[in-house]
Short mmCIF file of C-alpha atoms in Angstrom, two decimals:
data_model
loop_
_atom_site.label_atom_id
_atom_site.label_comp_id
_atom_site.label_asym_id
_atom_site.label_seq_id
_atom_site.Cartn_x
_atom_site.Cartn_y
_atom_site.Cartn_z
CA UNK A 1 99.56 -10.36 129.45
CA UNK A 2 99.14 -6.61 129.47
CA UNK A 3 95.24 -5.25 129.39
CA UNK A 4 94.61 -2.60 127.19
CA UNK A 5 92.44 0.05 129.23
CA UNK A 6 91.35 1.88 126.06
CA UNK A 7 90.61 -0.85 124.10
CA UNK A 8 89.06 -3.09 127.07
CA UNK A 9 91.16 -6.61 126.20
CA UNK A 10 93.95 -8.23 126.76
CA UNK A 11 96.77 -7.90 124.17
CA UNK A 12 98.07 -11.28 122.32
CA UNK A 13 95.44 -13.19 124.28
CA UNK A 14 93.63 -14.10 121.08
CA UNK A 15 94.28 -13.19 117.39
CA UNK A 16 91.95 -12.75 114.64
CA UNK A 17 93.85 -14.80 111.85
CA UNK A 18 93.75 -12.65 108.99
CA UNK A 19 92.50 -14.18 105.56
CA UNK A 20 95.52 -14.08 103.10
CA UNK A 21 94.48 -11.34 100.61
CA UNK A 22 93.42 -12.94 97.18
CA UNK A 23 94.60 -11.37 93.96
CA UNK A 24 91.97 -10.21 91.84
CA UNK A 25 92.69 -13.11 89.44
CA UNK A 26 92.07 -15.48 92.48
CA UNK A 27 88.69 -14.05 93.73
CA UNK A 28 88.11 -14.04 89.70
CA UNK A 29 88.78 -17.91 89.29
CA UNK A 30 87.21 -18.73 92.88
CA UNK A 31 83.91 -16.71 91.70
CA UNK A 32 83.92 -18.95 88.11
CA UNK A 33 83.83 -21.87 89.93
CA UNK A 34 80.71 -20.89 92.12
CA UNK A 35 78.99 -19.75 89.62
CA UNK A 36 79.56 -22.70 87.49
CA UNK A 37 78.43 -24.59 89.78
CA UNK A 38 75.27 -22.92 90.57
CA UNK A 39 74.58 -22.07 87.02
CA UNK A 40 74.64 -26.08 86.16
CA UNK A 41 71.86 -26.60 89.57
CA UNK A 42 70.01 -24.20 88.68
CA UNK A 43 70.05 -25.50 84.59
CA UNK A 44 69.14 -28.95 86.08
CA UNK A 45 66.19 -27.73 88.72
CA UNK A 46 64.34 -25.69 85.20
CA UNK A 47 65.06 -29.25 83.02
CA UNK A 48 63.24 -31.04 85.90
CA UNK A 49 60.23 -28.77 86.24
CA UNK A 50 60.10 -29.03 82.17
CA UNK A 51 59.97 -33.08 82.20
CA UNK A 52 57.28 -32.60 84.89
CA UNK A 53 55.70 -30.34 83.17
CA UNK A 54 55.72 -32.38 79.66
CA UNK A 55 54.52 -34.94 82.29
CA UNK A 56 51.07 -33.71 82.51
CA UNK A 57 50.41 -34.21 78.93
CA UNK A 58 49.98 -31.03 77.24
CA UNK A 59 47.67 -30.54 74.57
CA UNK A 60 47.99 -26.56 74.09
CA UNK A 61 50.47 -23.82 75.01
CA UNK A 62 49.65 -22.91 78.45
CA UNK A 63 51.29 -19.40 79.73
CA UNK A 64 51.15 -17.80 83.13
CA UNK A 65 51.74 -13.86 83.40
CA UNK A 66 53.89 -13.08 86.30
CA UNK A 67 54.22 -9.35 85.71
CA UNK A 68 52.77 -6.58 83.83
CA UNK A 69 53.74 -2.48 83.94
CA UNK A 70 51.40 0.08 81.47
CA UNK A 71 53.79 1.46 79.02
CA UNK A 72 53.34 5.68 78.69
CA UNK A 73 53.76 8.39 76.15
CA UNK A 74 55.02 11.47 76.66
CA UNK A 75 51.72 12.95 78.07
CA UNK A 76 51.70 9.92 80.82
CA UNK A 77 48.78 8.61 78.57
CA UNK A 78 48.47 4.49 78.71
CA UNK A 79 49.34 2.84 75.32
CA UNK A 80 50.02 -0.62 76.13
CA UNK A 81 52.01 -2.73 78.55
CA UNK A 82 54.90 -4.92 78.95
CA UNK A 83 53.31 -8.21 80.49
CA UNK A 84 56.10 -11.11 81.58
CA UNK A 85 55.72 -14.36 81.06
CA UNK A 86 56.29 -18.19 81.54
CA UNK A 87 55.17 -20.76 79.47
CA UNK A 88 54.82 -24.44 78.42
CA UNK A 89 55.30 -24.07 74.38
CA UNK A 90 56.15 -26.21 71.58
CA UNK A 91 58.87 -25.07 69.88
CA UNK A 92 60.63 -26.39 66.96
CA UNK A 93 58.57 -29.98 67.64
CA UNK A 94 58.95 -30.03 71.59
CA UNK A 95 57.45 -29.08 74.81
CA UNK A 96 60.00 -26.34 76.34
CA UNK A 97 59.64 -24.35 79.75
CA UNK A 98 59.70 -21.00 78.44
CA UNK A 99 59.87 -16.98 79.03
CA UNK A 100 59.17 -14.36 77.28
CA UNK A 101 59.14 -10.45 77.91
CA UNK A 102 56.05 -9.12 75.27
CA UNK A 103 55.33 -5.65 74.62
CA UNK A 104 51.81 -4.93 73.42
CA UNK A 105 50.81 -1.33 71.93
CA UNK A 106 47.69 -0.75 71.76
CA UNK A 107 47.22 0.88 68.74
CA UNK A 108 49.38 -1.36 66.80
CA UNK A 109 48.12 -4.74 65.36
CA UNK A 110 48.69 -7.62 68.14
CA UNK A 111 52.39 -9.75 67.12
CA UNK A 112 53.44 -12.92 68.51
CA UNK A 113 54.96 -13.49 71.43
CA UNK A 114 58.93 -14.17 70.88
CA UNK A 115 59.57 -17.15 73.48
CA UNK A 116 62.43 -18.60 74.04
CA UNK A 117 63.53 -21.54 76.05
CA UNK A 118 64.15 -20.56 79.72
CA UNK A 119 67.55 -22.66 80.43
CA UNK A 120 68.66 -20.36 77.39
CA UNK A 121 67.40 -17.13 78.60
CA UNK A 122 70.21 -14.56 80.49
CA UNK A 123 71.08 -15.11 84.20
CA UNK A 124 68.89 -12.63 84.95
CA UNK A 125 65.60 -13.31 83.22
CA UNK A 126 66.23 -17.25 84.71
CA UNK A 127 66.07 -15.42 87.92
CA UNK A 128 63.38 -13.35 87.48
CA UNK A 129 61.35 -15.80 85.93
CA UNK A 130 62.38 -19.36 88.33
CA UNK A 131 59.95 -17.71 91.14
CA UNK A 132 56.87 -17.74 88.96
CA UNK A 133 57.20 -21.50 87.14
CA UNK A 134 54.66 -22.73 90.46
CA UNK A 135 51.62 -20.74 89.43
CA UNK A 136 52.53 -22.46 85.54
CA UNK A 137 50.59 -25.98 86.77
CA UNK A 138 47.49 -24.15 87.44
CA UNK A 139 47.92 -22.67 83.61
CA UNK A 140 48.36 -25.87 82.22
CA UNK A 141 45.31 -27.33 83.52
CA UNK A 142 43.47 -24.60 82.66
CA UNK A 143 44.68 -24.52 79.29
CA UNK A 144 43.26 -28.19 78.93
CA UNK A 145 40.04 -27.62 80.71
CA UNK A 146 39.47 -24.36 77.90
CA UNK A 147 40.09 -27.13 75.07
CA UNK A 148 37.81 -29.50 75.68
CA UNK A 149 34.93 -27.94 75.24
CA UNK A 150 36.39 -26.28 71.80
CA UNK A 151 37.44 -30.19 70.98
CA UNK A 152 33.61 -30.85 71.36
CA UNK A 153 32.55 -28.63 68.98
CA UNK A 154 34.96 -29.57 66.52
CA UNK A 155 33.59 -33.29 66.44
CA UNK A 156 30.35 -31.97 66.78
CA UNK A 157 30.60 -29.85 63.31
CA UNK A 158 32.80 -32.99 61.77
CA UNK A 159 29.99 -35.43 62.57
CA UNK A 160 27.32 -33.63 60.95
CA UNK A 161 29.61 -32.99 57.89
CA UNK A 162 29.12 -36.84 57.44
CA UNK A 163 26.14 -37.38 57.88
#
């Protein structure tokens, strides 16, 4: 077995095998199927964090703000922000895991927040978003501990109606 001097090993000793080259229809169809498959986890793991959220027994929309970035005029001037968000909202009837991207101008009358249900948002706002559902148990609970005092008040002003 001849040694290659320049090279510093021994020729036909050991080969590398080489991967057959894939067609771009192959990598194409081998790609589908990984991200199938990690589309449907990942679908699953946000369906499970919603059925332990819905667990907890939600009496409010609770929302946690993950991110925020001051939106600028042409003068640099601040005249609102962009604030990201998760959420535990009823929609249509039901508790969903939520996100929603909300743009708030300051000098325009406050609108609603557009959320939408997270296993339906775009690959990339899932993946964006999936990192921040943790710190959405702590907003839950302090959605609930906010409401109780309200809910005392409310029977308080009922009970002296009948009286």
């Amino acid at each position: 077995m001849p040694f290659n001097r320049i090279n510093g090993f021994y020729i036909g000793a050991f080969q590398m095998p080489e991967k057959p080259k894939m067609t771009i229809d192959e990598r194409n169809e081998e790609l589908n199927e990984a991200l199938t498959t990690r589309l449907e986890q990942l679908k699953a793991a946000i369906e499970d964090q919603e059925t332990q959220f819905k667990e907890m027994r939600l009496a409010c929309d609770a929302k946690h703000a993950y991110r925020s970035e001051e939106m600028e005029d042409d003068q640099r001037n601040c005249i609102g922000e962009i604030n990201w968000y998760v959420g535990m909202i009823k929609l249509k009837g039901g508790w969903r895991l939520c996100y929603a991207k909300d743009y708030e101008h300051y000098s325009w009358p406050a609108e609603s927040i557009d959320w939408k249900p997270l296993v339906d948002c775009s690959v990339e706002e899932r993946i964006d978003a999936v990192p921040h559902i943790g710190a959405l148990r702590e907003a839950i609970v302090k959605s609930k501990e906010s409401l109780v005092p309200e809910l005392e008040k409310a029977i308080e002003a009922v009970a002296k109606l009948t009286k």
